[in-house]
XYZ file of N, CA and C in Angstrom:
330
model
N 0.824 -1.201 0.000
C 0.000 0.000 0.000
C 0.868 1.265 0.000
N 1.907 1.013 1.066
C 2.857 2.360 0.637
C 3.251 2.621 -0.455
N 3.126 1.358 -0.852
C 4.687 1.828 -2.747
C 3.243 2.782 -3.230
N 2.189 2.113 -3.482
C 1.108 3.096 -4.412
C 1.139 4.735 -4.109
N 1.057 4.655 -2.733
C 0.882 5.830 -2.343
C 2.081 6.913 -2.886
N 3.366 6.274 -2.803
C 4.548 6.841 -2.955
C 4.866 6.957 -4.650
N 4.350 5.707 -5.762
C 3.807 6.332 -6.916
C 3.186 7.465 -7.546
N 2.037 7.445 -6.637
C 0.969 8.224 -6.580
C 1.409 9.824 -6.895
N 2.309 10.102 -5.841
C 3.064 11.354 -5.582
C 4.151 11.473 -6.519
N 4.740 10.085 -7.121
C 6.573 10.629 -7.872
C 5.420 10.547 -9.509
N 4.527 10.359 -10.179
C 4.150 9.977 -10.875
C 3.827 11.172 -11.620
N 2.886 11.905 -10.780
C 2.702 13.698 -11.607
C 4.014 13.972 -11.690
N 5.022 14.088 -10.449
C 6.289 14.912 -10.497
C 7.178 14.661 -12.120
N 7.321 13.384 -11.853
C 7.796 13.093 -13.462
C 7.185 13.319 -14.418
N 6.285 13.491 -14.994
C 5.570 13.494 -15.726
C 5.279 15.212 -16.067
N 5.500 15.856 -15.132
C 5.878 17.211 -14.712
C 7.003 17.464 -15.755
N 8.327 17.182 -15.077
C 9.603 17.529 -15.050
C 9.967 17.013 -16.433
N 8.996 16.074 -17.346
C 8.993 15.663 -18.455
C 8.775 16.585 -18.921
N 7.801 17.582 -18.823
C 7.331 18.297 -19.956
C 8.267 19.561 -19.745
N 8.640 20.082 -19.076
C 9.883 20.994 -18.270
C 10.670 20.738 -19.422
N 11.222 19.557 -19.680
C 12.240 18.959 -19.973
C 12.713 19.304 -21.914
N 11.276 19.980 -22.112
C 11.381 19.847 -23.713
C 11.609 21.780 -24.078
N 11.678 22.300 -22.783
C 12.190 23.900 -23.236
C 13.829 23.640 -23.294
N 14.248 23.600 -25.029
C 15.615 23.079 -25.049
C 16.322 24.771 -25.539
N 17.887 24.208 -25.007
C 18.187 25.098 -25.935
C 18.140 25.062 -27.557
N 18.300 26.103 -28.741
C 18.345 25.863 -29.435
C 19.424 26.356 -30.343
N 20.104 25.008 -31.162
C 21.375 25.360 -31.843
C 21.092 25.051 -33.535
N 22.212 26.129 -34.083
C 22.019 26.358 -35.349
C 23.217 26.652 -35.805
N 23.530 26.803 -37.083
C 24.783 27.184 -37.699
C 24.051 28.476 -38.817
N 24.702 29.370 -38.902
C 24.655 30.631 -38.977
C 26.007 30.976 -40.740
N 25.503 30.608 -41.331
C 26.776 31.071 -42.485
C 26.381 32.634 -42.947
N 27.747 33.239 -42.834
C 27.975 34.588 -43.355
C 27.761 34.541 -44.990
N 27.260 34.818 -45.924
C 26.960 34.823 -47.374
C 27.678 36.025 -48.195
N 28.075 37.072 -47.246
C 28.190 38.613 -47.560
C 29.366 38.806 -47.590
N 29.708 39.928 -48.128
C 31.335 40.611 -48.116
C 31.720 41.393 -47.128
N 30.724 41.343 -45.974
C 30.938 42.145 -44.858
C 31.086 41.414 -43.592
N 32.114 42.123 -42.715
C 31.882 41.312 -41.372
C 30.721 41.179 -40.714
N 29.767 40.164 -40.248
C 29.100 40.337 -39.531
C 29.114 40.396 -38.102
N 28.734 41.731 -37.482
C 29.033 41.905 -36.090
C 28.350 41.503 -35.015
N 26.805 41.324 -35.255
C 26.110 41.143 -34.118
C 24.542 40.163 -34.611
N 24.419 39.332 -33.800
C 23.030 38.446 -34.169
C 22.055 39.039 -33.131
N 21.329 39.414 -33.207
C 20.145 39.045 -31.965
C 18.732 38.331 -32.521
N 18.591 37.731 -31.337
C 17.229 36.696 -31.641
C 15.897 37.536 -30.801
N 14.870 36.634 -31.136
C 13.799 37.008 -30.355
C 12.610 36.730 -30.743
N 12.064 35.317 -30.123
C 10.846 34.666 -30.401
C 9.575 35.478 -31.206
N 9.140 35.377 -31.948
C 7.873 35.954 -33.023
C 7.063 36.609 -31.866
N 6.735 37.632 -31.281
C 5.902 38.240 -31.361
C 6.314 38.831 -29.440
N 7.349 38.741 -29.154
C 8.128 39.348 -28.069
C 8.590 41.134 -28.629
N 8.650 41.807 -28.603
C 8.644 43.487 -29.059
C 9.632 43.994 -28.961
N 10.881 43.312 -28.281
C 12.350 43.369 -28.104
C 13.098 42.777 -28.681
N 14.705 43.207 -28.923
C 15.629 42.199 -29.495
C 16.219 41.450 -28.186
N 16.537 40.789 -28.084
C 17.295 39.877 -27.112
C 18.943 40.271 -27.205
N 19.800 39.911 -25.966
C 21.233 39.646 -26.145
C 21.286 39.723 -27.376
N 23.122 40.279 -28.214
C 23.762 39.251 -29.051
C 24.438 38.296 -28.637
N 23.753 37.610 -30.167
C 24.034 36.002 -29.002
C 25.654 35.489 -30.162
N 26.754 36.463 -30.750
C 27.523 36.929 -31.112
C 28.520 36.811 -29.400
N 28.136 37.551 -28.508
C 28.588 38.071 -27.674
C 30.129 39.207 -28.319
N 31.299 38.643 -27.930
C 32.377 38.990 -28.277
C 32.795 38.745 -29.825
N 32.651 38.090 -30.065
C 32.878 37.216 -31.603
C 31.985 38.318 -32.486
N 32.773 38.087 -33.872
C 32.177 38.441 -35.177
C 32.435 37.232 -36.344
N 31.434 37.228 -37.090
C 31.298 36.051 -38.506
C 32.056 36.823 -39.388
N 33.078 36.763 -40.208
C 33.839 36.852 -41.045
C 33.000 36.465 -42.369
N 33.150 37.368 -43.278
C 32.612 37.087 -44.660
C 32.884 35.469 -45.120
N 32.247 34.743 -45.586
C 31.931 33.139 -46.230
C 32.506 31.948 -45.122
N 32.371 32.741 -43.488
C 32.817 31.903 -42.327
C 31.445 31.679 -41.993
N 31.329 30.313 -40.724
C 30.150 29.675 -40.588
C 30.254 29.911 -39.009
N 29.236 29.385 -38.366
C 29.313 29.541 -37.104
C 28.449 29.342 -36.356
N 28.308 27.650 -35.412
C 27.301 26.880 -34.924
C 26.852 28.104 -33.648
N 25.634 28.169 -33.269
C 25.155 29.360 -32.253
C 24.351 28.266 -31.440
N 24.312 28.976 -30.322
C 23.387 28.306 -29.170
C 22.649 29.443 -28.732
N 20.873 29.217 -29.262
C 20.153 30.570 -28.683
C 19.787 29.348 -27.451
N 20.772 30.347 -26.144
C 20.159 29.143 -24.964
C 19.109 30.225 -23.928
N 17.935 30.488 -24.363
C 17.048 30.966 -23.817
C 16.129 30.111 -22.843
N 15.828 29.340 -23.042
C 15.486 28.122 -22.486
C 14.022 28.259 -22.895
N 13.245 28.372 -23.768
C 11.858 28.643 -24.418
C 11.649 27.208 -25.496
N 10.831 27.043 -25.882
C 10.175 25.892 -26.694
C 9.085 25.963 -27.741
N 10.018 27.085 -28.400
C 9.302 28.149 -29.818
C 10.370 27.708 -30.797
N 10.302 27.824 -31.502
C 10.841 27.404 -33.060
C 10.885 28.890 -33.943
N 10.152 29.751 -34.078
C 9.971 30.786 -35.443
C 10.497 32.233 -33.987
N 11.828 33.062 -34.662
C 12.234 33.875 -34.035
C 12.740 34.371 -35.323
N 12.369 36.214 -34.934
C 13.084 37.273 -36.237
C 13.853 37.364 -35.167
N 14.790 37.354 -36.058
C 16.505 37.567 -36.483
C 17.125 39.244 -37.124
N 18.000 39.807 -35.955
C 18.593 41.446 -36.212
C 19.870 40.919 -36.928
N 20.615 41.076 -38.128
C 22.242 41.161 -38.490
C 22.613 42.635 -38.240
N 23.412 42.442 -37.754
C 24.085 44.036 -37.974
C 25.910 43.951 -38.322
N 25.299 44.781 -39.649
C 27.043 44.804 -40.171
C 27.913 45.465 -39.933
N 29.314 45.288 -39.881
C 30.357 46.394 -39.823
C 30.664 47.408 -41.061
N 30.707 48.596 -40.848
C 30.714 49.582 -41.565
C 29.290 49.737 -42.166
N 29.670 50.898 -43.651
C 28.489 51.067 -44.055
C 27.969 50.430 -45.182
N 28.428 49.440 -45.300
C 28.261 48.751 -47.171
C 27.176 47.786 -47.066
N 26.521 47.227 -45.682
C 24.914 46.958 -45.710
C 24.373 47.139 -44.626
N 23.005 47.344 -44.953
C 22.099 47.957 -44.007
C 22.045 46.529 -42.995
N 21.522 47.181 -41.162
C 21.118 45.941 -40.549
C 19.516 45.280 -41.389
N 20.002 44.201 -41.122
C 18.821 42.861 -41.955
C 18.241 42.601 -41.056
N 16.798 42.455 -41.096
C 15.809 41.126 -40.403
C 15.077 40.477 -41.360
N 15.090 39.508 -40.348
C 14.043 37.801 -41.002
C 13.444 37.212 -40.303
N 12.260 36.265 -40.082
C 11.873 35.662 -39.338
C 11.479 34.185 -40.364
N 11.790 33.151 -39.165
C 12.309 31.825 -39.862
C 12.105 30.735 -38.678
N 11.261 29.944 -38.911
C 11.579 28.377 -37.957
C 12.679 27.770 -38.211
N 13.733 28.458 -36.966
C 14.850 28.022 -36.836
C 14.597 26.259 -36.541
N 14.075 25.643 -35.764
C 14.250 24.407 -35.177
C 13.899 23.394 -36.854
N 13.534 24.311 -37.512
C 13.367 22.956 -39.020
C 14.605 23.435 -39.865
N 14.743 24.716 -39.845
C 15.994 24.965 -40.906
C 17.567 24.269 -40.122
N 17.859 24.519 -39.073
C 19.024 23.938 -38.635
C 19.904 24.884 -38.873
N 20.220 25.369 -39.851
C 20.990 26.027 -40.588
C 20.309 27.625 -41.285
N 21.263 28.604 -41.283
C 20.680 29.691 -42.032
C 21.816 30.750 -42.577
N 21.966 30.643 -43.797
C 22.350 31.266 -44.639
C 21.870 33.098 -44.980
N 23.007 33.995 -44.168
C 22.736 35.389 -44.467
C 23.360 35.857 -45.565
N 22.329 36.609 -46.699
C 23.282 36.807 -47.639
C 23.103 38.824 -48.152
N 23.663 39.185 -48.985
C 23.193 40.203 -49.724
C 22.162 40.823 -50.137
């Protein structure tokens, strides 16, 4: 009779901590397409009114360099517009919005 009881109680908890369990981070590879350095990424789930961190931090993407990213927000959304911002003046900052979790990958170009 105890074990049930003691089921009883670990049974939601897991089942809980399961679903907890699926706000992942999310990683991607990021290729530069452009003739410009790229200086700064920021993310920010579809319909949030802010840009988030660059998630760049210190680092910059080098023209036709690639570069795996970890947006580790800890959220369990897929479609986030995307800020580029370039060095100097030879292109304007870019946005896009894109289901990162199906593309894997995303190609910034010209």
């Amino acid at each position: 009779m105890r074990f049930w009881k003691l089921a009883a109680v670990c049974v939601p908890l897991i089942a809980a901590s399961a679903g907890a369990a699926k706000a992942e981070d999310l990683v991607i590879v990021l290729k530069n397409a452009t003739g410009s350095v790229l200086n700064s990424f920021h993310t920010s789930p579809v319909g949030v009114e802010e840009w988030e961190d660059d998630v760049f931090g210190d680092q910059v993407l080098e023209p036709g360099e690639s570069m795996e990213l970890t947006i580790a927000d800890g959220r369990d959304v897929c479609e986030y517009d995307m800020r580029f911002e370039f060095q100097g003046d030879e292109l304007e900052t870019t946005t896009d919005t894109q289901d990162l979790c199906e593309l894997g990958e995303y190609t910034i170009t010209e």
